[in-house]
Amino acid sequence: MAIKRAVDADTIETNGSAINQSIIEQIRLAQNTRGVIIFTDPDAPGEKIRKTIAEHVPGCKHAFLPRNEARAKNGRGIGVEHASAESIRKALRSVREEMNEWKSSISMLDLIFYGLIGGPTAKKRREKLGERLKIGYANGKQLMKRLAMFHITKEAFLEAIEAILKEEEADGKRNSNVKPNETNS
């Protein structure tokens, strides 16, 4: 309903992460005739739905809503239904197309070096990076897949992560003596 209030669009509701074959067939038909944008809640069940659809219906586009824009006003719950119409429109303007057969120049070592994996700030940095690159929040392994799937260049990655590090520095969370994957105590 929130999507329909924000834009004139047809939607296919999956009714949770246990997507049945009938829903997959509806999505496949829509993809073959009109195209599909996968737009799910920015939580673990939403990511499971996204992955299931992408596996069964290749070539879909993806829209990602930042977690902070999908939180319920009372703090209980996260989902597209809690997002403002403008947040939904912004996510749809930044749709990413899934692409295969591309070797990313961004390595797991880059993610470790920039504190996106294995540190106390890793989750928050991945969240911010996902927002900046319009690829949504992902854990470390999934982030690597998304960077490749959406053909994020090393230049775009570096530009986004450097902006995040500068924000952190301005917020006093870092100082010039700390490497990117360390934090102040």
Coordinates of C-alpha atoms in Angstrom, one line a residue:
M1 CA 0.0 0.0 0.0
A2 CA 2.8 2.4 0.8
I3 CA 4.3 1.9 -2.7
K4 CA 1.0 2.5 -4.3
R5 CA 0.5 5.7 -2.3
A6 CA 4.0 6.9 -3.4
V7 CA 3.9 6.0 -7.1
D8 CA 1.5 4.6 -9.7
A9 CA 2.7 1.0 -9.8
D10 CA 1.5 -2.5 -9.8
T11 CA 2.8 -4.7 -7.1
I12 CA 3.0 -8.4 -6.4
E13 CA 3.0 -9.2 -2.7
T14 CA 5.0 -12.3 -1.7
N15 CA 3.2 -12.8 1.6
G16 CA 6.4 -13.4 3.5
S17 CA 9.6 -15.3 2.8
A18 CA 7.9 -18.6 2.0
I19 CA 7.3 -17.6 -1.6
N20 CA 5.3 -20.3 -3.4
Q21 CA 5.7 -21.3 -7.1
S22 CA 2.5 -19.4 -8.1
I23 CA 4.0 -16.1 -6.9
I24 CA 7.3 -16.9 -8.7
E25 CA 5.3 -17.6 -11.9
Q26 CA 3.5 -14.2 -11.5
I27 CA 6.8 -12.5 -11.1
R28 CA 8.3 -14.4 -14.1
L29 CA 5.4 -13.3 -16.3
A30 CA 5.7 -9.7 -15.2
Q31 CA 9.4 -9.8 -15.9
N32 CA 8.9 -11.2 -19.3
T33 CA 6.2 -8.7 -20.3
R34 CA 7.0 -5.5 -18.4
G35 CA 10.0 -5.9 -16.2
V36 CA 10.2 -6.2 -12.4
I37 CA 11.8 -4.1 -9.7
I38 CA 12.4 -6.1 -6.5
F39 CA 11.6 -3.8 -3.6
T40 CA 11.6 -5.6 -0.2
D41 CA 11.9 -4.6 3.4
P42 CA 15.5 -3.8 4.4
D43 CA 15.7 -6.7 6.9
A44 CA 16.7 -10.4 6.9
P45 CA 13.4 -11.7 5.7
G46 CA 13.3 -9.0 3.0
E47 CA 16.7 -10.0 1.8
K48 CA 15.7 -13.7 1.7
I49 CA 12.7 -12.8 -0.5
R50 CA 15.0 -10.7 -2.7
K51 CA 17.5 -13.5 -3.1
T52 CA 14.7 -16.1 -3.8
I53 CA 13.2 -13.9 -6.5
A54 CA 16.5 -13.1 -8.1
E55 CA 17.5 -16.8 -8.2
H56 CA 14.2 -17.8 -9.9
V57 CA 13.6 -14.8 -12.1
P58 CA 16.9 -13.4 -13.5
G59 CA 17.2 -9.9 -14.9
C60 CA 15.1 -8.1 -12.3
K61 CA 16.1 -4.7 -11.2
H62 CA 16.5 -3.8 -7.5
A63 CA 15.4 -0.9 -5.4
F64 CA 16.8 -0.5 -1.9
L65 CA 15.3 1.4 1.0
P66 CA 17.7 2.5 3.8
R67 CA 16.9 0.9 7.1
N68 CA 16.7 4.2 8.9
E69 CA 14.0 5.3 6.4
A70 CA 11.9 2.1 7.0
R71 CA 11.7 2.2 10.8
A72 CA 8.3 2.5 12.4
K73 CA 7.7 5.7 14.3
N74 CA 7.4 3.8 17.6
G75 CA 10.7 2.0 16.9
R76 CA 9.0 -1.4 16.6
G77 CA 9.3 -2.9 13.2
I78 CA 11.1 -2.1 10.0
G79 CA 9.5 -2.3 6.5
V80 CA 8.5 -0.5 3.4
E81 CA 5.1 0.2 5.0
H82 CA 6.8 2.6 7.4
A83 CA 8.7 4.6 4.8
S84 CA 7.6 8.0 3.6
A85 CA 6.3 8.4 0.0
E86 CA 9.4 10.5 -0.7
S87 CA 11.8 7.8 0.6
I88 CA 10.0 5.2 -1.6
R89 CA 10.3 7.5 -4.7
K90 CA 13.9 8.2 -4.0
A91 CA 14.7 4.4 -3.8
L92 CA 12.8 3.8 -7.0
R93 CA 14.8 6.6 -8.8
S94 CA 18.0 4.8 -7.8
V95 CA 17.1 1.4 -9.1
R96 CA 20.0 -0.9 -9.8
E97 CA 20.2 -3.5 -12.6
E98 CA 21.5 -6.9 -11.9
M99 CA 24.4 -7.8 -14.1
N100 CA 26.4 -11.0 -14.4
E101 CA 29.8 -11.9 -15.9
W102 CA 31.8 -9.1 -14.4
K103 CA 34.9 -9.3 -12.3
S104 CA 35.0 -6.7 -9.5
S105 CA 38.2 -4.9 -8.9
I106 CA 37.2 -4.5 -5.2
S107 CA 38.6 -7.3 -3.1
M108 CA 37.8 -8.8 0.3
L109 CA 41.0 -7.2 1.5
D110 CA 39.6 -3.8 0.5
L111 CA 36.5 -4.5 2.7
I112 CA 38.7 -5.5 5.6
F113 CA 41.1 -2.5 5.2
Y114 CA 38.2 0.0 5.2
G115 CA 36.6 -1.6 8.2
L116 CA 33.6 -3.0 6.4
I117 CA 34.3 -6.5 7.8
G118 CA 35.4 -7.7 11.2
G119 CA 35.5 -4.6 13.3
P120 CA 33.2 -2.8 15.7
T121 CA 32.1 -0.2 13.1
A122 CA 31.8 -2.7 10.2
K123 CA 28.0 -3.0 10.3
K124 CA 27.4 0.7 10.5
R125 CA 29.9 1.4 7.7
R126 CA 28.3 -1.3 5.5
E127 CA 24.9 0.3 6.2
K128 CA 26.2 3.7 5.2
L129 CA 28.0 2.3 2.1
G130 CA 24.9 0.5 1.0
E131 CA 22.9 3.8 1.3
R132 CA 25.6 5.8 -0.7
L133 CA 25.9 3.3 -3.4
K134 CA 22.1 2.6 -3.5
I135 CA 22.6 -1.2 -3.1
G136 CA 21.1 -1.6 0.4
Y137 CA 22.6 -3.0 3.6
A138 CA 24.4 -6.3 3.3
N139 CA 26.7 -8.5 5.5
G140 CA 30.3 -8.7 4.3
K141 CA 29.9 -11.7 2.0
Q142 CA 26.7 -10.3 0.4
L143 CA 28.4 -6.9 0.0
M144 CA 31.0 -8.5 -2.2
K145 CA 28.3 -10.1 -4.3
R146 CA 26.4 -6.9 -4.6
L147 CA 29.4 -4.8 -5.6
A148 CA 30.0 -7.2 -8.4
M149 CA 26.4 -7.8 -9.3
F150 CA 25.7 -4.1 -9.7
H151 CA 29.1 -3.3 -11.3
I152 CA 30.2 -0.9 -8.7
T153 CA 33.6 0.4 -9.8
K154 CA 36.6 0.7 -7.5
E155 CA 36.4 4.5 -8.0
A156 CA 32.8 4.7 -6.9
F157 CA 33.5 2.4 -4.0
L158 CA 36.5 4.5 -2.9
E159 CA 34.6 7.8 -3.3
A160 CA 31.8 6.5 -1.1
I161 CA 34.0 4.9 1.6
E162 CA 36.2 8.0 1.8
A163 CA 33.1 10.2 2.3
I164 CA 32.0 7.9 5.1
L165 CA 35.4 8.1 6.8
K166 CA 35.4 11.9 6.5
E167 CA 31.9 12.0 8.1
E168 CA 33.1 9.8 10.9
E169 CA 36.2 12.0 11.4
A170 CA 34.0 15.1 11.5
D171 CA 31.8 13.3 14.1
G172 CA 34.8 12.7 16.3
K173 CA 34.6 9.0 15.9
R174 CA 38.1 8.8 14.3
N175 CA 41.3 10.7 14.5
S176 CA 44.2 11.0 12.0
N177 CA 46.3 8.4 13.9
V178 CA 43.7 5.6 13.5
K179 CA 43.7 3.3 10.4
P180 CA 40.4 2.9 8.6
N181 CA 39.5 -0.3 10.3
E182 CA 40.2 0.8 13.9
T183 CA 38.1 2.9 16.2
N184 CA 38.8 5.2 19.1
S185 CA 38.1 4.0 22.6

